[in-house]
Amino acid sequence: MTDTTRRRTLVAVVTGTVGALAGCQDLSSDGDPDAETDTEEEIFSNDSEADDDDDENGDDDGDVTVEEDTDDDISVDGTVEVLADVEVDGSVEAAGVLLEAGATVEGTIDTGGTVDLGDDSEVGGDVTAGGDVTTAEDAEIDGTIDTDGAVDLGDDSGVNGDVTAGGSVTTRTDVSIDGSVDAGGEVYLGNGTEVDGDVSGESVEEGDDVEIGGDGSDDDDDDGIGWFSFGSDDDDE
């Protein structure tokens, strides 16, 4: 091999090596494992931030299910469901409230939507609602009901206060209301219902053995007794 040939061969080898190194450098910058790892870490970081946002805002903006006893007040923009036999030792403010059988809210309930109380559930304070208020059997409300909707009280349920409704009021069998009933719609009092105060509505229908503490018939009876007693005194004279 002549000197000229050796020089040409050496130049070719050097040129190829430089090109290969440049190619490796391009591969490293565009598609090396570190670059992929950085991308995955960036996506994961974004997901984590989204999860953090959900943790911070999800409870306030969405529906909540209460699975265990709590001493806290609950205030959310969504609905609140209290599972069976769970106790909330506070008040509940939400878009809607559902208490399953045996659930308890020791404080008040304030909602722009509906309130549904399951069997043997209890509320320790007033119930204020924009929608219908419905109770199942043996539910107890130790306060008033004030709603723009209708009220439907289940068998053997009780309200320790006035019932005020923009719509109708219906009581089932053996319901006890330690106050008055004021309805914007019709009132139906089921068999054995007891109301300590007055009852008013577009119309009032009573079942058997209904007792109303402040109804007109009681006033008429009192007037009649007074008139009869007065007449008896005149006769004696």
PDB file of C-alpha atoms in Angstrom:
ATOM      1  CA  MET A   1       0.000   0.000   0.000  1.00  0.00           C
ATOM      2  CA  THR A   2       1.415   3.366  -0.957  1.00  0.00           C
ATOM      3  CA  ASP A   3       1.614   6.335   1.408  1.00  0.00           C
ATOM      4  CA  THR A   4      -1.145   8.082  -0.481  1.00  0.00           C
ATOM      5  CA  THR A   5      -3.447   5.108  -0.089  1.00  0.00           C
ATOM      6  CA  ARG A   6      -2.675   4.857   3.645  1.00  0.00           C
ATOM      7  CA  ARG A   7      -3.526   8.548   4.114  1.00  0.00           C
ATOM      8  CA  ARG A   8      -6.836   8.161   2.277  1.00  0.00           C
ATOM      9  CA  THR A   9      -7.780   5.101   4.356  1.00  0.00           C
ATOM     10  CA  LEU A  10      -6.944   6.873   7.628  1.00  0.00           C
ATOM     11  CA  VAL A  11      -9.028   9.881   6.627  1.00  0.00           C
ATOM     12  CA  ALA A  12     -11.997   7.637   5.823  1.00  0.00           C
ATOM     13  CA  VAL A  13     -11.766   5.827   9.175  1.00  0.00           C
ATOM     14  CA  VAL A  14     -11.529   9.091  11.112  1.00  0.00           C
ATOM     15  CA  THR A  15     -14.423  10.595   9.172  1.00  0.00           C
ATOM     16  CA  GLY A  16     -16.615   7.528   9.831  1.00  0.00           C
ATOM     17  CA  THR A  17     -15.771   7.547  13.509  1.00  0.00           C
ATOM     18  CA  VAL A  18     -16.685  11.217  13.844  1.00  0.00           C
ATOM     19  CA  GLY A  19     -19.963  10.606  12.017  1.00  0.00           C
ATOM     20  CA  ALA A  20     -20.815   7.680  14.271  1.00  0.00           C
ATOM     21  CA  LEU A  21     -20.070   9.744  17.346  1.00  0.00           C
ATOM     22  CA  ALA A  22     -22.262  12.528  16.035  1.00  0.00           C
ATOM     23  CA  GLY A  23     -25.056  10.040  15.413  1.00  0.00           C
ATOM     24  CA  CYS A  24     -24.781   8.715  18.952  1.00  0.00           C
ATOM     25  CA  GLN A  25     -24.898  12.251  20.249  1.00  0.00           C
ATOM     26  CA  ASP A  26     -28.107  12.923  18.288  1.00  0.00           C
ATOM     27  CA  LEU A  27     -29.644   9.721  19.610  1.00  0.00           C
ATOM     28  CA  SER A  28     -28.717  10.622  23.142  1.00  0.00           C
ATOM     29  CA  SER A  29     -30.300  14.066  22.921  1.00  0.00           C
ATOM     30  CA  ASP A  30     -33.498  12.976  21.127  1.00  0.00           C
ATOM     31  CA  GLY A  31     -34.320   9.535  22.470  1.00  0.00           C
ATOM     32  CA  ASP A  32     -32.079   8.486  25.315  1.00  0.00           C
ATOM     33  CA  PRO A  33     -33.653   6.778  28.383  1.00  0.00           C
ATOM     34  CA  ASP A  34     -33.048   9.850  30.529  1.00  0.00           C
ATOM     35  CA  ALA A  35     -35.143  11.989  28.206  1.00  0.00           C
ATOM     36  CA  GLU A  36     -38.015   9.482  28.359  1.00  0.00           C
ATOM     37  CA  THR A  37     -37.760   9.379  32.136  1.00  0.00           C
ATOM     38  CA  ASP A  38     -38.012  13.151  32.308  1.00  0.00           C
ATOM     39  CA  THR A  39     -41.194  13.059  30.209  1.00  0.00           C
ATOM     40  CA  GLU A  40     -42.778  10.339  32.383  1.00  0.00           C
ATOM     41  CA  GLU A  41     -41.881  12.256  35.514  1.00  0.00           C
ATOM     42  CA  GLU A  42     -43.464  15.397  34.101  1.00  0.00           C
ATOM     43  CA  ILE A  43     -46.738  13.544  33.304  1.00  0.00           C
ATOM     44  CA  PHE A  44     -46.764  11.926  36.720  1.00  0.00           C
ATOM     45  CA  SER A  45     -46.200  15.302  38.330  1.00  0.00           C
ATOM     46  CA  ASN A  46     -49.178  16.761  36.473  1.00  0.00           C
ATOM     47  CA  ASP A  47     -51.338  13.842  37.561  1.00  0.00           C
ATOM     48  CA  SER A  48     -50.243  14.352  41.126  1.00  0.00           C
ATOM     49  CA  GLU A  49     -51.161  18.019  40.991  1.00  0.00           C
ATOM     50  CA  ALA A  50     -54.575  17.116  39.583  1.00  0.00           C
ATOM     51  CA  ASP A  51     -55.047  14.605  42.381  1.00  0.00           C
ATOM     52  CA  ASP A  52     -54.107  17.262  44.904  1.00  0.00           C
ATOM     53  CA  ASP A  53     -56.688  19.608  43.406  1.00  0.00           C
ATOM     54  CA  ASP A  54     -59.311  16.874  43.678  1.00  0.00           C
ATOM     55  CA  ASP A  55     -58.356  16.254  47.302  1.00  0.00           C
ATOM     56  CA  GLU A  56     -58.601  19.944  48.126  1.00  0.00           C
ATOM     57  CA  ASN A  57     -61.784  20.710  46.201  1.00  0.00           C
ATOM     58  CA  GLY A  58     -63.545  17.403  45.624  1.00  0.00           C
ATOM     59  CA  ASP A  59     -65.295  17.161  48.978  1.00  0.00           C
ATOM     60  CA  ASP A  60     -66.516  20.757  48.746  1.00  0.00           C
ATOM     61  CA  ASP A  61     -67.669  20.553  45.124  1.00  0.00           C
ATOM     62  CA  GLY A  62     -69.045  16.997  44.905  1.00  0.00           C
ATOM     63  CA  ASP A  63     -71.211  14.462  46.634  1.00  0.00           C
ATOM     64  CA  VAL A  64     -70.151  13.034  49.990  1.00  0.00           C
ATOM     65  CA  THR A  65     -70.875   9.673  51.574  1.00  0.00           C
ATOM     66  CA  VAL A  66     -70.378   9.515  55.346  1.00  0.00           C
ATOM     67  CA  GLU A  67     -69.271   6.003  56.186  1.00  0.00           C
ATOM     68  CA  GLU A  68     -68.083   6.437  59.785  1.00  0.00           C
ATOM     69  CA  ASP A  69     -69.148   8.410  62.853  1.00  0.00           C
ATOM     70  CA  THR A  70     -67.881  11.984  62.888  1.00  0.00           C
ATOM     71  CA  ASP A  71     -67.950  14.927  65.289  1.00  0.00           C
ATOM     72  CA  ASP A  72     -67.616  17.499  62.511  1.00  0.00           C
ATOM     73  CA  ASP A  73     -70.151  19.696  60.750  1.00  0.00           C
ATOM     74  CA  ILE A  74     -70.539  18.850  57.073  1.00  0.00           C
ATOM     75  CA  SER A  75     -70.877  21.579  54.459  1.00  0.00           C
ATOM     76  CA  VAL A  76     -70.658  20.717  50.747  1.00  0.00           C
ATOM     77  CA  ASP A  77     -72.042  21.888  47.426  1.00  0.00           C
ATOM     78  CA  GLY A  78     -73.184  18.384  46.479  1.00  0.00           C
ATOM     79  CA  THR A  79     -75.399  15.866  48.233  1.00  0.00           C
ATOM     80  CA  VAL A  80     -74.672  14.132  51.536  1.00  0.00           C
ATOM     81  CA  GLU A  81     -75.534  10.489  52.173  1.00  0.00           C
ATOM     82  CA  VAL A  82     -75.139   9.183  55.720  1.00  0.00           C
ATOM     83  CA  LEU A  83     -74.900   5.419  55.715  1.00  0.00           C
ATOM     84  CA  ALA A  84     -76.922   3.127  57.988  1.00  0.00           C
ATOM     85  CA  ASP A  85     -76.289   3.501  61.734  1.00  0.00           C
ATOM     86  CA  VAL A  86     -73.682   6.229  61.227  1.00  0.00           C
ATOM     87  CA  GLU A  87     -73.814   9.274  63.531  1.00  0.00           C
ATOM     88  CA  VAL A  88     -72.925  12.840  62.563  1.00  0.00           C
ATOM     89  CA  ASP A  89     -72.447  14.805  65.784  1.00  0.00           C
ATOM     90  CA  GLY A  90     -72.876  18.106  63.979  1.00  0.00           C
ATOM     91  CA  SER A  91     -74.953  19.884  61.365  1.00  0.00           C
ATOM     92  CA  VAL A  92     -75.271  19.176  57.645  1.00  0.00           C
ATOM     93  CA  GLU A  93     -75.498  21.797  54.896  1.00  0.00           C
ATOM     94  CA  ALA A  94     -75.710  20.434  51.354  1.00  0.00           C
ATOM     95  CA  ALA A  95     -77.586  20.371  48.053  1.00  0.00           C
ATOM     96  CA  GLY A  96     -79.517  17.329  49.242  1.00  0.00           C
ATOM     97  CA  VAL A  97     -79.466  14.996  52.243  1.00  0.00           C
ATOM     98  CA  LEU A  98     -80.148  11.260  52.553  1.00  0.00           C
ATOM     99  CA  LEU A  99     -80.041   9.391  55.863  1.00  0.00           C
ATOM    100  CA  GLU A 100     -80.135   5.627  55.623  1.00  0.00           C
ATOM    101  CA  ALA A 101     -81.800   3.415  58.242  1.00  0.00           C
ATOM    102  CA  GLY A 102     -80.659   4.193  61.779  1.00  0.00           C
ATOM    103  CA  ALA A 103     -78.464   7.138  60.757  1.00  0.00           C
ATOM    104  CA  THR A 104     -78.320  10.217  62.997  1.00  0.00           C
ATOM    105  CA  VAL A 105     -77.566  13.900  62.512  1.00  0.00           C
ATOM    106  CA  GLU A 106     -77.341  15.549  65.921  1.00  0.00           C
ATOM    107  CA  GLY A 107     -77.512  19.087  64.552  1.00  0.00           C
ATOM    108  CA  THR A 108     -79.611  20.825  61.929  1.00  0.00           C
ATOM    109  CA  ILE A 109     -80.092  20.002  58.257  1.00  0.00           C
ATOM    110  CA  ASP A 110     -80.083  22.871  55.757  1.00  0.00           C
ATOM    111  CA  THR A 111     -80.446  22.133  52.062  1.00  0.00           C
ATOM    112  CA  GLY A 112     -81.737  23.696  48.894  1.00  0.00           C
ATOM    113  CA  GLY A 113     -82.860  20.259  47.721  1.00  0.00           C
ATOM    114  CA  THR A 114     -84.639  17.261  49.185  1.00  0.00           C
ATOM    115  CA  VAL A 115     -84.318  15.478  52.529  1.00  0.00           C
ATOM    116  CA  ASP A 116     -84.950  11.737  52.786  1.00  0.00           C
ATOM    117  CA  LEU A 117     -84.855  10.066  56.197  1.00  0.00           C
ATOM    118  CA  GLY A 118     -84.719   6.272  56.431  1.00  0.00           C
ATOM    119  CA  ASP A 119     -86.279   3.963  59.010  1.00  0.00           C
ATOM    120  CA  ASP A 120     -85.356   4.810  62.613  1.00  0.00           C
ATOM    121  CA  SER A 121     -83.203   7.742  61.519  1.00  0.00           C
ATOM    122  CA  GLU A 122     -82.961  10.846  63.711  1.00  0.00           C
ATOM    123  CA  VAL A 123     -82.308  14.565  63.324  1.00  0.00           C
ATOM    124  CA  GLY A 124     -81.516  16.509  66.494  1.00  0.00           C
ATOM    125  CA  GLY A 125     -82.417  19.946  65.134  1.00  0.00           C
ATOM    126  CA  ASP A 126     -84.470  21.831  62.577  1.00  0.00           C
ATOM    127  CA  VAL A 127     -84.809  20.689  58.973  1.00  0.00           C
ATOM    128  CA  THR A 128     -84.812  23.459  56.352  1.00  0.00           C
ATOM    129  CA  ALA A 129     -85.181  22.459  52.706  1.00  0.00           C
ATOM    130  CA  GLY A 130     -85.947  23.826  49.276  1.00  0.00           C
ATOM    131  CA  GLY A 131     -87.413  20.515  48.102  1.00  0.00           C
ATOM    132  CA  ASP A 132     -89.536  17.708  49.518  1.00  0.00           C
ATOM    133  CA  VAL A 133     -88.972  16.290  52.991  1.00  0.00           C
ATOM    134  CA  THR A 134     -89.772  12.589  53.323  1.00  0.00           C
ATOM    135  CA  THR A 135     -89.400  10.314  56.315  1.00  0.00           C
ATOM    136  CA  ALA A 136     -89.708   6.557  56.552  1.00  0.00           C
ATOM    137  CA  GLU A 137     -91.073   4.582  59.499  1.00  0.00           C
ATOM    138  CA  ASP A 138     -90.075   5.593  63.041  1.00  0.00           C
ATOM    139  CA  ALA A 139     -87.998   8.578  61.934  1.00  0.00           C
ATOM    140  CA  GLU A 140     -87.660  11.398  64.473  1.00  0.00           C
ATOM    141  CA  ILE A 141     -87.014  15.110  63.975  1.00  0.00           C
ATOM    142  CA  ASP A 142     -86.326  16.977  67.217  1.00  0.00           C
ATOM    143  CA  GLY A 143     -87.078  20.344  65.692  1.00  0.00           C
ATOM    144  CA  THR A 144     -89.173  22.056  63.054  1.00  0.00           C
ATOM    145  CA  ILE A 145     -89.619  21.329  59.347  1.00  0.00           C
ATOM    146  CA  ASP A 146     -89.584  24.337  57.021  1.00  0.00           C
ATOM    147  CA  THR A 147     -89.614  23.552  53.311  1.00  0.00           C
ATOM    148  CA  ASP A 148     -90.678  25.046  50.010  1.00  0.00           C
ATOM    149  CA  GLY A 149     -91.696  21.572  48.861  1.00  0.00           C
ATOM    150  CA  ALA A 150     -94.013  18.878  50.199  1.00  0.00           C
ATOM    151  CA  VAL A 151     -93.771  16.898  53.442  1.00  0.00           C
ATOM    152  CA  ASP A 152     -94.520  13.184  53.754  1.00  0.00           C
ATOM    153  CA  LEU A 153     -94.119  11.670  57.223  1.00  0.00           C
ATOM    154  CA  GLY A 154     -93.952   7.887  57.540  1.00  0.00           C
ATOM    155  CA  ASP A 155     -95.674   5.582  60.028  1.00  0.00           C
ATOM    156  CA  ASP A 156     -94.872   6.212  63.703  1.00  0.00           C
ATOM    157  CA  SER A 157     -92.602   9.129  62.865  1.00  0.00           C
ATOM    158  CA  GLY A 158     -92.452  12.277  64.972  1.00  0.00           C
ATOM    159  CA  VAL A 159     -91.687  15.984  64.659  1.00  0.00           C
ATOM    160  CA  ASN A 160     -90.976  18.019  67.769  1.00  0.00           C
ATOM    161  CA  GLY A 161     -92.008  21.345  66.302  1.00  0.00           C
ATOM    162  CA  ASP A 162     -94.028  23.082  63.601  1.00  0.00           C
ATOM    163  CA  VAL A 163     -94.327  21.744  60.061  1.00  0.00           C
ATOM    164  CA  THR A 164     -94.372  24.483  57.406  1.00  0.00           C
ATOM    165  CA  ALA A 165     -94.532  23.498  53.738  1.00  0.00           C
ATOM    166  CA  GLY A 166     -94.981  25.317  50.459  1.00  0.00           C
ATOM    167  CA  GLY A 167     -96.630  22.185  49.070  1.00  0.00           C
ATOM    168  CA  SER A 168     -98.776  19.455  50.582  1.00  0.00           C
ATOM    169  CA  VAL A 169     -98.391  17.770  53.960  1.00  0.00           C
ATOM    170  CA  THR A 170     -99.144  14.071  54.356  1.00  0.00           C
ATOM    171  CA  THR A 171     -98.867  12.000  57.505  1.00  0.00           C
ATOM    172  CA  ARG A 172     -99.136   8.241  57.612  1.00  0.00           C
ATOM    173  CA  THR A 173    -100.322   6.150  60.545  1.00  0.00           C
ATOM    174  CA  ASP A 174     -99.714   7.225  64.157  1.00  0.00           C
ATOM    175  CA  VAL A 175     -97.607  10.273  63.363  1.00  0.00           C
ATOM    176  CA  SER A 176     -96.942  12.787  66.159  1.00  0.00           C
ATOM    177  CA  ILE A 177     -96.398  16.513  65.527  1.00  0.00           C
ATOM    178  CA  ASP A 178     -95.681  18.633  68.608  1.00  0.00           C
ATOM    179  CA  GLY A 179     -96.590  21.860  66.857  1.00  0.00           C
ATOM    180  CA  SER A 180     -98.763  23.269  64.097  1.00  0.00           C
ATOM    181  CA  VAL A 181     -99.115  22.325  60.430  1.00  0.00           C
ATOM    182  CA  ASP A 182     -99.173  25.103  57.821  1.00  0.00           C
ATOM    183  CA  ALA A 183     -99.275  23.928  54.211  1.00  0.00           C
ATOM    184  CA  GLY A 184     -99.486  25.785  50.926  1.00  0.00           C
ATOM    185  CA  GLY A 185    -101.200  22.729  49.446  1.00  0.00           C
ATOM    186  CA  GLU A 186    -103.506  19.992  50.667  1.00  0.00           C
ATOM    187  CA  VAL A 187    -103.170  18.354  54.071  1.00  0.00           C
ATOM    188  CA  TYR A 188    -103.946  14.699  54.715  1.00  0.00           C
ATOM    189  CA  LEU A 189    -103.619  13.391  58.259  1.00  0.00           C
ATOM    190  CA  GLY A 190    -103.457   9.612  58.427  1.00  0.00           C
ATOM    191  CA  ASN A 191    -105.070   7.371  61.010  1.00  0.00           C
ATOM    192  CA  GLY A 192    -103.995   8.058  64.566  1.00  0.00           C
ATOM    193  CA  THR A 193    -102.102  11.261  63.754  1.00  0.00           C
ATOM    194  CA  GLU A 194    -101.746  13.704  66.650  1.00  0.00           C
ATOM    195  CA  VAL A 195    -101.091  17.413  66.067  1.00  0.00           C
ATOM    196  CA  ASP A 196    -100.717  19.620  69.135  1.00  0.00           C
ATOM    197  CA  GLY A 197    -101.305  22.885  67.285  1.00  0.00           C
ATOM    198  CA  ASP A 198    -103.432  24.213  64.446  1.00  0.00           C
ATOM    199  CA  VAL A 199    -103.709  22.682  60.983  1.00  0.00           C
ATOM    200  CA  SER A 200    -104.153  24.806  57.857  1.00  0.00           C
ATOM    201  CA  GLY A 201    -103.912  24.252  54.112  1.00  0.00           C
ATOM    202  CA  GLU A 202    -105.870  24.448  50.885  1.00  0.00           C
ATOM    203  CA  SER A 203    -107.911  21.559  52.251  1.00  0.00           C
ATOM    204  CA  VAL A 204    -107.630  19.301  55.291  1.00  0.00           C
ATOM    205  CA  GLU A 205    -108.625  15.644  55.235  1.00  0.00           C
ATOM    206  CA  GLU A 206    -108.463  13.478  58.330  1.00  0.00           C
ATOM    207  CA  GLY A 207    -108.301   9.741  58.805  1.00  0.00           C
ATOM    208  CA  ASP A 208    -109.635   7.836  61.808  1.00  0.00           C
ATOM    209  CA  ASP A 209    -108.742   8.774  65.366  1.00  0.00           C
ATOM    210  CA  VAL A 210    -106.962  11.970  64.396  1.00  0.00           C
ATOM    211  CA  GLU A 211    -106.396  14.461  67.222  1.00  0.00           C
ATOM    212  CA  ILE A 212    -105.792  18.145  66.516  1.00  0.00           C
ATOM    213  CA  GLY A 213    -105.066  20.298  69.537  1.00  0.00           C
ATOM    214  CA  GLY A 214    -105.991  23.657  68.081  1.00  0.00           C
ATOM    215  CA  ASP A 215    -108.658  22.891  65.487  1.00  0.00           C
ATOM    216  CA  GLY A 216    -111.892  24.792  65.148  1.00  0.00           C
ATOM    217  CA  SER A 217    -113.998  21.927  66.431  1.00  0.00           C
ATOM    218  CA  ASP A 218    -112.282  22.124  69.806  1.00  0.00           C
ATOM    219  CA  ASP A 219    -113.017  25.858  69.950  1.00  0.00           C
ATOM    220  CA  ASP A 220    -116.637  25.216  69.035  1.00  0.00           C
ATOM    221  CA  ASP A 221    -116.891  22.590  71.753  1.00  0.00           C
ATOM    222  CA  ASP A 222    -115.518  25.023  74.311  1.00  0.00           C
ATOM    223  CA  ASP A 223    -117.981  27.689  73.210  1.00  0.00           C
ATOM    224  CA  GLY A 224    -120.803  25.205  73.412  1.00  0.00           C
ATOM    225  CA  ILE A 225    -119.898  24.113  76.890  1.00  0.00           C
ATOM    226  CA  GLY A 226    -119.659  27.717  78.023  1.00  0.00           C
ATOM    227  CA  TRP A 227    -123.038  28.559  76.529  1.00  0.00           C
ATOM    228  CA  PHE A 228    -124.610  25.463  78.069  1.00  0.00           C
ATOM    229  CA  SER A 229    -123.176  26.263  81.501  1.00  0.00           C
ATOM    230  CA  PHE A 230    -124.430  29.812  81.233  1.00  0.00           C
ATOM    231  CA  GLY A 231    -127.881  28.539  80.327  1.00  0.00           C
ATOM    232  CA  SER A 232    -127.857  26.175  83.272  1.00  0.00           C
ATOM    233  CA  ASP A 233    -127.105  29.042  85.635  1.00  0.00           C
ATOM    234  CA  ASP A 234    -130.081  31.006  84.242  1.00  0.00           C
ATOM    235  CA  ASP A 235    -132.328  28.022  84.752  1.00  0.00           C
ATOM    236  CA  ASP A 236    -131.214  27.707  88.356  1.00  0.00           C
ATOM    237  CA  GLU A 237    -132.075  31.334  88.949  1.00  0.00           C
TER     238      GLU A 237
END
